[in-house]
């Protein structure tokens, strides 16, 4: 069921989203050659807890950490590890959520580690821009397919591909709510968007083919062809005036 939030609920949810956004910013500042993904996870967890919030992902479905940290060909759900040491040229996707006073915020960003290749930078730019193409469509009267098709069109025009097996989602009192928000689709199709809906739009964009596989740890999701993947996400509220990005820092 799709939940509609009142203005009062949206204003409470904004606090959870701001904490999520700031946790992501703190994570990004920690991305440097020689740092382990476990160290970044610890920084994220400590930051969120210091705000009096709870890391949304910790223990969710059994996930063992506060942030998903996915390096290079890892698409999503990378498990932070002391054995994963970042090196110059890596691209590092961090996905983090915070739960605060009854609501979740959810956001992701792919950070460059030091100097990255022009090809990697171009993938990051296209993925980030495709998120904003999707956000522009998150307005009352539009449908879920308008978001997905805007993302897909932007990505495929640049010869990249959008992941099919994982999609965005409603977010609010629960981390994952209805409806699903695919990053592909047909304009004018799918559930109608209404004021008070809050959704996580999160394009996962591959440099090569869209196929992915989940490794034996049942979390780590990698590109099937071993090429790079990027991931950007915002929590967005649909308001009568159009989309409002909730996961922004102060
Ligand atoms: Mg999400």
PDB file of C-alpha atoms in Angstrom, residues 13-249:
ATOM      1  CA  UNK A  13      10.737  13.035   7.873  1.00  0.00           C
ATOM      2  CA  UNK A  14      12.898  15.925   6.669  1.00  0.00           C
ATOM      3  CA  UNK A  15      15.005  15.553   9.836  1.00  0.00           C
ATOM      4  CA  UNK A  16      15.720  11.866   9.116  1.00  0.00           C
ATOM      5  CA  UNK A  17      16.565  12.777   5.533  1.00  0.00           C
ATOM      6  CA  UNK A  18      18.919  15.585   6.572  1.00  0.00           C
ATOM      7  CA  UNK A  19      20.791  13.234   8.911  1.00  0.00           C
ATOM      8  CA  UNK A  20      21.058  10.692   6.077  1.00  0.00           C
ATOM      9  CA  UNK A  21      22.399  13.357   3.734  1.00  0.00           C
ATOM     10  CA  UNK A  22      24.952  14.548   6.248  1.00  0.00           C
ATOM     11  CA  UNK A  23      26.054  10.965   6.963  1.00  0.00           C
ATOM     12  CA  UNK A  24      26.624  10.558   3.233  1.00  0.00           C
ATOM     13  CA  UNK A  25      28.634  13.771   3.075  1.00  0.00           C
ATOM     14  CA  UNK A  26      30.788  12.587   5.993  1.00  0.00           C
ATOM     15  CA  UNK A  27      31.321   9.252   4.218  1.00  0.00           C
ATOM     16  CA  UNK A  28      32.395  11.051   1.051  1.00  0.00           C
ATOM     17  CA  UNK A  29      34.950  13.096   2.944  1.00  0.00           C
ATOM     18  CA  UNK A  30      36.467   9.848   4.215  1.00  0.00           C
ATOM     19  CA  UNK A  31      36.918   8.315   0.742  1.00  0.00           C
ATOM     20  CA  UNK A  32      40.678   8.397   0.167  1.00  0.00           C
ATOM     21  CA  UNK A  33      43.346   5.975  -1.038  1.00  0.00           C
ATOM     22  CA  UNK A  34      44.433   3.662   1.800  1.00  0.00           C
ATOM     23  CA  UNK A  35      41.164   3.873   3.744  1.00  0.00           C
ATOM     24  CA  UNK A  36      39.182   0.657   4.230  1.00  0.00           C
ATOM     25  CA  UNK A  37      35.455   0.470   3.596  1.00  0.00           C
ATOM     26  CA  UNK A  38      35.025  -0.737   7.193  1.00  0.00           C
ATOM     27  CA  UNK A  39      36.604   2.500   8.439  1.00  0.00           C
ATOM     28  CA  UNK A  40      34.098   4.500   6.384  1.00  0.00           C
ATOM     29  CA  UNK A  41      31.239   2.422   7.761  1.00  0.00           C
ATOM     30  CA  UNK A  42      32.367   3.129  11.314  1.00  0.00           C
ATOM     31  CA  UNK A  43      32.507   6.869  10.607  1.00  0.00           C
ATOM     32  CA  UNK A  44      28.961   6.737   9.180  1.00  0.00           C
ATOM     33  CA  UNK A  45      27.594   4.760  12.114  1.00  0.00           C
ATOM     34  CA  UNK A  46      29.182   7.047  14.694  1.00  0.00           C
ATOM     35  CA  UNK A  47      27.878  10.125  12.901  1.00  0.00           C
ATOM     36  CA  UNK A  48      24.293   8.843  12.727  1.00  0.00           C
ATOM     37  CA  UNK A  49      24.269   7.691  16.341  1.00  0.00           C
ATOM     38  CA  UNK A  50      25.674  11.027  17.502  1.00  0.00           C
ATOM     39  CA  UNK A  51      22.581  12.683  16.015  1.00  0.00           C
ATOM     40  CA  UNK A  52      20.360  10.418  18.138  1.00  0.00           C
ATOM     41  CA  UNK A  53      19.329   8.474  15.038  1.00  0.00           C
ATOM     42  CA  UNK A  54      19.706   4.816  14.053  1.00  0.00           C
ATOM     43  CA  UNK A  55      21.415   3.500  10.909  1.00  0.00           C
ATOM     44  CA  UNK A  56      18.499   2.211   8.797  1.00  0.00           C
ATOM     45  CA  UNK A  57      20.504  -0.545   7.133  1.00  0.00           C
ATOM     46  CA  UNK A  58      22.158  -2.052  10.221  1.00  0.00           C
ATOM     47  CA  UNK A  59      20.497  -5.432  10.712  1.00  0.00           C
ATOM     48  CA  UNK A  60      17.953  -4.779   7.938  1.00  0.00           C
ATOM     49  CA  UNK A  61      17.277  -8.201   6.434  1.00  0.00           C
ATOM     50  CA  UNK A  62      20.417  -9.259   8.294  1.00  0.00           C
ATOM     51  CA  UNK A  63      22.711  -6.664   6.645  1.00  0.00           C
ATOM     52  CA  UNK A  64      25.778  -6.463   8.899  1.00  0.00           C
ATOM     53  CA  UNK A  65      26.721  -2.774   8.529  1.00  0.00           C
ATOM     54  CA  UNK A  66      25.412   0.806   8.556  1.00  0.00           C
ATOM     55  CA  UNK A  67      26.332   1.674   4.963  1.00  0.00           C
ATOM     56  CA  UNK A  68      26.497  -0.292   1.743  1.00  0.00           C
ATOM     57  CA  UNK A  69      29.886   0.477   0.179  1.00  0.00           C
ATOM     58  CA  UNK A  70      30.269  -0.757  -3.375  1.00  0.00           C
ATOM     59  CA  UNK A  71      33.576  -0.317  -5.197  1.00  0.00           C
ATOM     60  CA  UNK A  72      34.059  -0.255  -9.018  1.00  0.00           C
ATOM     61  CA  UNK A  73      32.223  -3.272 -10.523  1.00  0.00           C
ATOM     62  CA  UNK A  74      30.130  -3.718  -7.360  1.00  0.00           C
ATOM     63  CA  UNK A  75      26.718  -2.249  -8.145  1.00  0.00           C
ATOM     64  CA  UNK A  76      25.071  -2.177  -4.708  1.00  0.00           C
ATOM     65  CA  UNK A  77      25.021  -3.855  -1.281  1.00  0.00           C
ATOM     66  CA  UNK A  78      28.790  -4.043  -0.888  1.00  0.00           C
ATOM     67  CA  UNK A  79      29.587  -5.138   2.680  1.00  0.00           C
ATOM     68  CA  UNK A  80      32.136  -2.889   4.388  1.00  0.00           C
ATOM     69  CA  UNK A  81      35.313  -4.831   5.152  1.00  0.00           C
ATOM     70  CA  UNK A  82      38.723  -4.270   6.677  1.00  0.00           C
ATOM     71  CA  UNK A  83      40.082  -6.147   3.667  1.00  0.00           C
ATOM     72  CA  UNK A  84      38.687  -3.704   1.113  1.00  0.00           C
ATOM     73  CA  UNK A  85      41.322  -0.968   0.925  1.00  0.00           C
ATOM     74  CA  UNK A  86      40.473   1.930  -1.395  1.00  0.00           C
ATOM     75  CA  UNK A  87      43.021   2.886  -4.012  1.00  0.00           C
ATOM     76  CA  UNK A  88      43.544   5.839  -6.317  1.00  0.00           C
ATOM     77  CA  UNK A  89      41.161   5.678  -9.275  1.00  0.00           C
ATOM     78  CA  UNK A  90      38.410   3.649  -7.587  1.00  0.00           C
ATOM     79  CA  UNK A  91      34.796   4.718  -7.732  1.00  0.00           C
ATOM     80  CA  UNK A  92      33.052   4.176  -4.413  1.00  0.00           C
ATOM     81  CA  UNK A  93      29.261   4.014  -4.118  1.00  0.00           C
ATOM     82  CA  UNK A  94      28.013   4.695  -0.605  1.00  0.00           C
ATOM     83  CA  UNK A  95      24.347   4.078   0.220  1.00  0.00           C
ATOM     84  CA  UNK A  96      23.164   5.142   3.665  1.00  0.00           C
ATOM     85  CA  UNK A  97      19.901   5.637   5.531  1.00  0.00           C
ATOM     86  CA  UNK A  98      19.009   7.026   8.939  1.00  0.00           C
ATOM     87  CA  UNK A  99      15.918   6.411  11.076  1.00  0.00           C
ATOM     88  CA  UNK A 100      14.862   9.294  13.278  1.00  0.00           C
ATOM     89  CA  UNK A 101      11.596   9.985  15.125  1.00  0.00           C
ATOM     90  CA  UNK A 102       9.553   7.501  13.135  1.00  0.00           C
ATOM     91  CA  UNK A 103      10.908   8.041   9.629  1.00  0.00           C
ATOM     92  CA  UNK A 104      13.709   6.919   7.358  1.00  0.00           C
ATOM     93  CA  UNK A 105      15.807   8.901   4.899  1.00  0.00           C
ATOM     94  CA  UNK A 106      17.714   7.052   2.167  1.00  0.00           C
ATOM     95  CA  UNK A 107      20.402   8.319  -0.191  1.00  0.00           C
ATOM     96  CA  UNK A 108      23.451   7.268  -2.188  1.00  0.00           C
ATOM     97  CA  UNK A 109      26.365   8.849  -4.049  1.00  0.00           C
ATOM     98  CA  UNK A 110      29.308   7.483  -6.002  1.00  0.00           C
ATOM     99  CA  UNK A 111      32.511   9.201  -4.910  1.00  0.00           C
ATOM    100  CA  UNK A 112      35.783   9.287  -6.853  1.00  0.00           C
ATOM    101  CA  UNK A 113      38.796   8.057  -4.871  1.00  0.00           C
ATOM    102  CA  UNK A 114      41.592  10.446  -5.764  1.00  0.00           C
ATOM    103  CA  UNK A 115      42.011  10.967  -9.495  1.00  0.00           C
ATOM    104  CA  UNK A 116      39.766   8.744 -11.633  1.00  0.00           C
ATOM    105  CA  UNK A 117      39.766   8.023 -15.361  1.00  0.00           C
ATOM    106  CA  UNK A 118      37.790  10.199 -17.779  1.00  0.00           C
ATOM    107  CA  UNK A 119      35.624   7.149 -18.557  1.00  0.00           C
ATOM    108  CA  UNK A 120      34.763   6.645 -14.898  1.00  0.00           C
ATOM    109  CA  UNK A 121      34.019  10.350 -14.437  1.00  0.00           C
ATOM    110  CA  UNK A 122      31.709  10.299 -17.431  1.00  0.00           C
ATOM    111  CA  UNK A 123      29.767   7.359 -15.921  1.00  0.00           C
ATOM    112  CA  UNK A 124      29.430   9.237 -12.621  1.00  0.00           C
ATOM    113  CA  UNK A 125      28.257  12.410 -14.373  1.00  0.00           C
ATOM    114  CA  UNK A 126      25.664  10.554 -16.458  1.00  0.00           C
ATOM    115  CA  UNK A 127      24.301   8.616 -13.475  1.00  0.00           C
ATOM    116  CA  UNK A 128      24.007  11.704 -11.289  1.00  0.00           C
ATOM    117  CA  UNK A 129      22.311  13.651 -14.062  1.00  0.00           C
ATOM    118  CA  UNK A 130      19.906  10.776 -14.776  1.00  0.00           C
ATOM    119  CA  UNK A 131      18.770  10.956 -11.139  1.00  0.00           C
ATOM    120  CA  UNK A 132      17.814  14.600 -11.646  1.00  0.00           C
ATOM    121  CA  UNK A 133      16.048  13.732 -14.912  1.00  0.00           C
ATOM    122  CA  UNK A 134      13.975  11.251 -12.904  1.00  0.00           C
ATOM    123  CA  UNK A 135      13.356  13.700 -10.052  1.00  0.00           C
ATOM    124  CA  UNK A 136      11.967  16.291 -12.508  1.00  0.00           C
ATOM    125  CA  UNK A 137       9.179  13.826 -13.358  1.00  0.00           C
ATOM    126  CA  UNK A 138       8.206  13.255  -9.691  1.00  0.00           C
ATOM    127  CA  UNK A 139       5.182  15.545  -9.746  1.00  0.00           C
ATOM    128  CA  UNK A 140       1.464  15.063  -9.120  1.00  0.00           C
ATOM    129  CA  UNK A 141      -0.411  13.676 -12.096  1.00  0.00           C
ATOM    130  CA  UNK A 142       2.642  11.948 -13.553  1.00  0.00           C
ATOM    131  CA  UNK A 143       3.097   8.210 -13.205  1.00  0.00           C
ATOM    132  CA  UNK A 144       5.925   5.981 -12.022  1.00  0.00           C
ATOM    133  CA  UNK A 145       6.723   5.136 -15.665  1.00  0.00           C
ATOM    134  CA  UNK A 146       7.480   8.797 -16.367  1.00  0.00           C
ATOM    135  CA  UNK A 147      10.313   8.694 -13.833  1.00  0.00           C
ATOM    136  CA  UNK A 148      11.766   5.423 -15.103  1.00  0.00           C
ATOM    137  CA  UNK A 149      11.581   6.355 -18.745  1.00  0.00           C
ATOM    138  CA  UNK A 150      13.283   9.721 -18.137  1.00  0.00           C
ATOM    139  CA  UNK A 151      16.181   7.975 -16.348  1.00  0.00           C
ATOM    140  CA  UNK A 152      16.440   5.248 -18.977  1.00  0.00           C
ATOM    141  CA  UNK A 153      16.345   7.637 -21.920  1.00  0.00           C
ATOM    142  CA  UNK A 154      19.095   9.813 -20.480  1.00  0.00           C
ATOM    143  CA  UNK A 155      21.316   6.825 -19.635  1.00  0.00           C
ATOM    144  CA  UNK A 156      20.874   4.869 -22.848  1.00  0.00           C
ATOM    145  CA  UNK A 157      21.478   7.987 -25.000  1.00  0.00           C
ATOM    146  CA  UNK A 158      24.993   7.883 -23.522  1.00  0.00           C
ATOM    147  CA  UNK A 159      25.415   4.161 -24.296  1.00  0.00           C
ATOM    148  CA  UNK A 160      25.219   3.094 -20.659  1.00  0.00           C
ATOM    149  CA  UNK A 161      22.607   0.705 -19.263  1.00  0.00           C
ATOM    150  CA  UNK A 162      20.210   0.779 -16.313  1.00  0.00           C
ATOM    151  CA  UNK A 163      20.070  -2.138 -13.887  1.00  0.00           C
ATOM    152  CA  UNK A 164      16.738  -3.974 -14.030  1.00  0.00           C
ATOM    153  CA  UNK A 165      16.989  -6.353 -11.056  1.00  0.00           C
ATOM    154  CA  UNK A 166      16.993  -3.602  -8.405  1.00  0.00           C
ATOM    155  CA  UNK A 167      14.757  -0.536  -8.301  1.00  0.00           C
ATOM    156  CA  UNK A 168      13.845   2.486  -6.207  1.00  0.00           C
ATOM    157  CA  UNK A 169      10.989   2.425  -3.723  1.00  0.00           C
ATOM    158  CA  UNK A 170       8.607   4.279  -1.483  1.00  0.00           C
ATOM    159  CA  UNK A 171      10.217   5.282   1.822  1.00  0.00           C
ATOM    160  CA  UNK A 172       8.805   6.661   5.071  1.00  0.00           C
ATOM    161  CA  UNK A 173       7.926   4.915   8.318  1.00  0.00           C
ATOM    162  CA  UNK A 174       9.452   1.845   6.657  1.00  0.00           C
ATOM    163  CA  UNK A 175      12.698   1.792   4.711  1.00  0.00           C
ATOM    164  CA  UNK A 176      11.033   0.073   1.769  1.00  0.00           C
ATOM    165  CA  UNK A 177       7.423   0.915   0.990  1.00  0.00           C
ATOM    166  CA  UNK A 178       5.248   0.744  -2.101  1.00  0.00           C
ATOM    167  CA  UNK A 179       5.462   1.615  -4.895  1.00  0.00           C
ATOM    168  CA  UNK A 180       8.530   0.263  -6.682  1.00  0.00           C
ATOM    169  CA  UNK A 181      10.312   2.938  -8.729  1.00  0.00           C
ATOM    170  CA  UNK A 182      12.132   1.252 -11.633  1.00  0.00           C
ATOM    171  CA  UNK A 183      14.802   3.167 -13.529  1.00  0.00           C
ATOM    172  CA  UNK A 184      13.240   2.094 -16.814  1.00  0.00           C
ATOM    173  CA  UNK A 185       9.714   2.204 -18.107  1.00  0.00           C
ATOM    174  CA  UNK A 186       7.116   3.682 -20.391  1.00  0.00           C
ATOM    175  CA  UNK A 187       5.823   7.256 -20.064  1.00  0.00           C
ATOM    176  CA  UNK A 188       2.250   7.453 -18.795  1.00  0.00           C
ATOM    177  CA  UNK A 189       2.318   3.912 -17.335  1.00  0.00           C
ATOM    178  CA  UNK A 190       2.296   2.687 -13.742  1.00  0.00           C
ATOM    179  CA  UNK A 191       0.984   4.072 -10.477  1.00  0.00           C
ATOM    180  CA  UNK A 192      -0.117   7.714 -10.466  1.00  0.00           C
ATOM    181  CA  UNK A 193       1.999  10.039  -8.308  1.00  0.00           C
ATOM    182  CA  UNK A 194       0.115  11.935  -5.603  1.00  0.00           C
ATOM    183  CA  UNK A 195       1.064  14.767  -3.248  1.00  0.00           C
ATOM    184  CA  UNK A 196       2.392  13.357   0.028  1.00  0.00           C
ATOM    185  CA  UNK A 197       4.087  10.330  -1.533  1.00  0.00           C
ATOM    186  CA  UNK A 198       7.764   9.977  -0.602  1.00  0.00           C
ATOM    187  CA  UNK A 199       9.980   7.908  -2.850  1.00  0.00           C
ATOM    188  CA  UNK A 200      13.630   6.943  -3.175  1.00  0.00           C
ATOM    189  CA  UNK A 201      14.750   7.402  -6.778  1.00  0.00           C
ATOM    190  CA  UNK A 202      18.037   5.549  -7.264  1.00  0.00           C
ATOM    191  CA  UNK A 203      19.459   4.889 -10.720  1.00  0.00           C
ATOM    192  CA  UNK A 204      22.097   2.138 -10.819  1.00  0.00           C
ATOM    193  CA  UNK A 205      23.932   2.612 -14.095  1.00  0.00           C
ATOM    194  CA  UNK A 206      26.378   0.190 -15.701  1.00  0.00           C
ATOM    195  CA  UNK A 207      29.204   1.067 -18.051  1.00  0.00           C
ATOM    196  CA  UNK A 208      28.510  -2.136 -19.994  1.00  0.00           C
ATOM    197  CA  UNK A 209      25.517  -4.479 -20.003  1.00  0.00           C
ATOM    198  CA  UNK A 210      22.700  -4.160 -17.456  1.00  0.00           C
ATOM    199  CA  UNK A 211      22.950  -7.720 -16.136  1.00  0.00           C
ATOM    200  CA  UNK A 212      24.121  -8.196 -12.559  1.00  0.00           C
ATOM    201  CA  UNK A 213      24.730 -11.120 -10.239  1.00  0.00           C
ATOM    202  CA  UNK A 214      24.594 -11.528  -6.471  1.00  0.00           C
ATOM    203  CA  UNK A 215      27.669 -13.151  -4.917  1.00  0.00           C
ATOM    204  CA  UNK A 216      27.695 -16.036  -2.434  1.00  0.00           C
ATOM    205  CA  UNK A 217      27.429 -13.704   0.580  1.00  0.00           C
ATOM    206  CA  UNK A 218      23.875 -13.032  -0.692  1.00  0.00           C
ATOM    207  CA  UNK A 219      24.449  -9.251  -0.662  1.00  0.00           C
ATOM    208  CA  UNK A 220      27.305  -8.083  -2.873  1.00  0.00           C
ATOM    209  CA  UNK A 221      25.850  -7.380  -6.305  1.00  0.00           C
ATOM    210  CA  UNK A 222      28.315  -7.052  -9.181  1.00  0.00           C
ATOM    211  CA  UNK A 223      28.108  -6.375 -12.904  1.00  0.00           C
ATOM    212  CA  UNK A 224      28.075  -9.623 -14.853  1.00  0.00           C
ATOM    213  CA  UNK A 225      30.631  -8.276 -17.346  1.00  0.00           C
ATOM    214  CA  UNK A 226      32.957  -6.879 -14.645  1.00  0.00           C
ATOM    215  CA  UNK A 227      32.646  -3.285 -15.873  1.00  0.00           C
ATOM    216  CA  UNK A 228      32.038  -0.260 -13.646  1.00  0.00           C
ATOM    217  CA  UNK A 229      28.720   0.707 -12.082  1.00  0.00           C
ATOM    218  CA  UNK A 230      27.521   3.903 -10.387  1.00  0.00           C
ATOM    219  CA  UNK A 231      24.616   4.668  -8.044  1.00  0.00           C
ATOM    220  CA  UNK A 232      23.010   7.953  -6.999  1.00  0.00           C
ATOM    221  CA  UNK A 233      19.891   8.273  -4.854  1.00  0.00           C
ATOM    222  CA  UNK A 234      17.713  10.903  -3.226  1.00  0.00           C
ATOM    223  CA  UNK A 235      14.583  10.651  -1.112  1.00  0.00           C
ATOM    224  CA  UNK A 236      12.012  12.875  -2.814  1.00  0.00           C
ATOM    225  CA  UNK A 237       8.595  14.102  -1.649  1.00  0.00           C
ATOM    226  CA  UNK A 238       5.894  14.739  -4.215  1.00  0.00           C
ATOM    227  CA  UNK A 239       4.238  18.050  -3.389  1.00  0.00           C
ATOM    228  CA  UNK A 240       1.549  20.102  -5.148  1.00  0.00           C
ATOM    229  CA  UNK A 241       4.397  22.381  -6.304  1.00  0.00           C
ATOM    230  CA  UNK A 242       6.442  19.474  -7.711  1.00  0.00           C
ATOM    231  CA  UNK A 243       9.334  17.364  -6.422  1.00  0.00           C
ATOM    232  CA  UNK A 244      11.028  18.283  -3.155  1.00  0.00           C
ATOM    233  CA  UNK A 245      14.421  16.678  -2.532  1.00  0.00           C
ATOM    234  CA  UNK A 246      14.408  15.660   1.127  1.00  0.00           C
ATOM    235  CA  UNK A 247      17.979  14.347   1.441  1.00  0.00           C
ATOM    236  CA  UNK A 248      19.847  17.635   1.376  1.00  0.00           C
ATOM    237  CA  UNK A 249      22.432  18.851   3.879  1.00  0.00           C
TER     238      UNK A 249
END
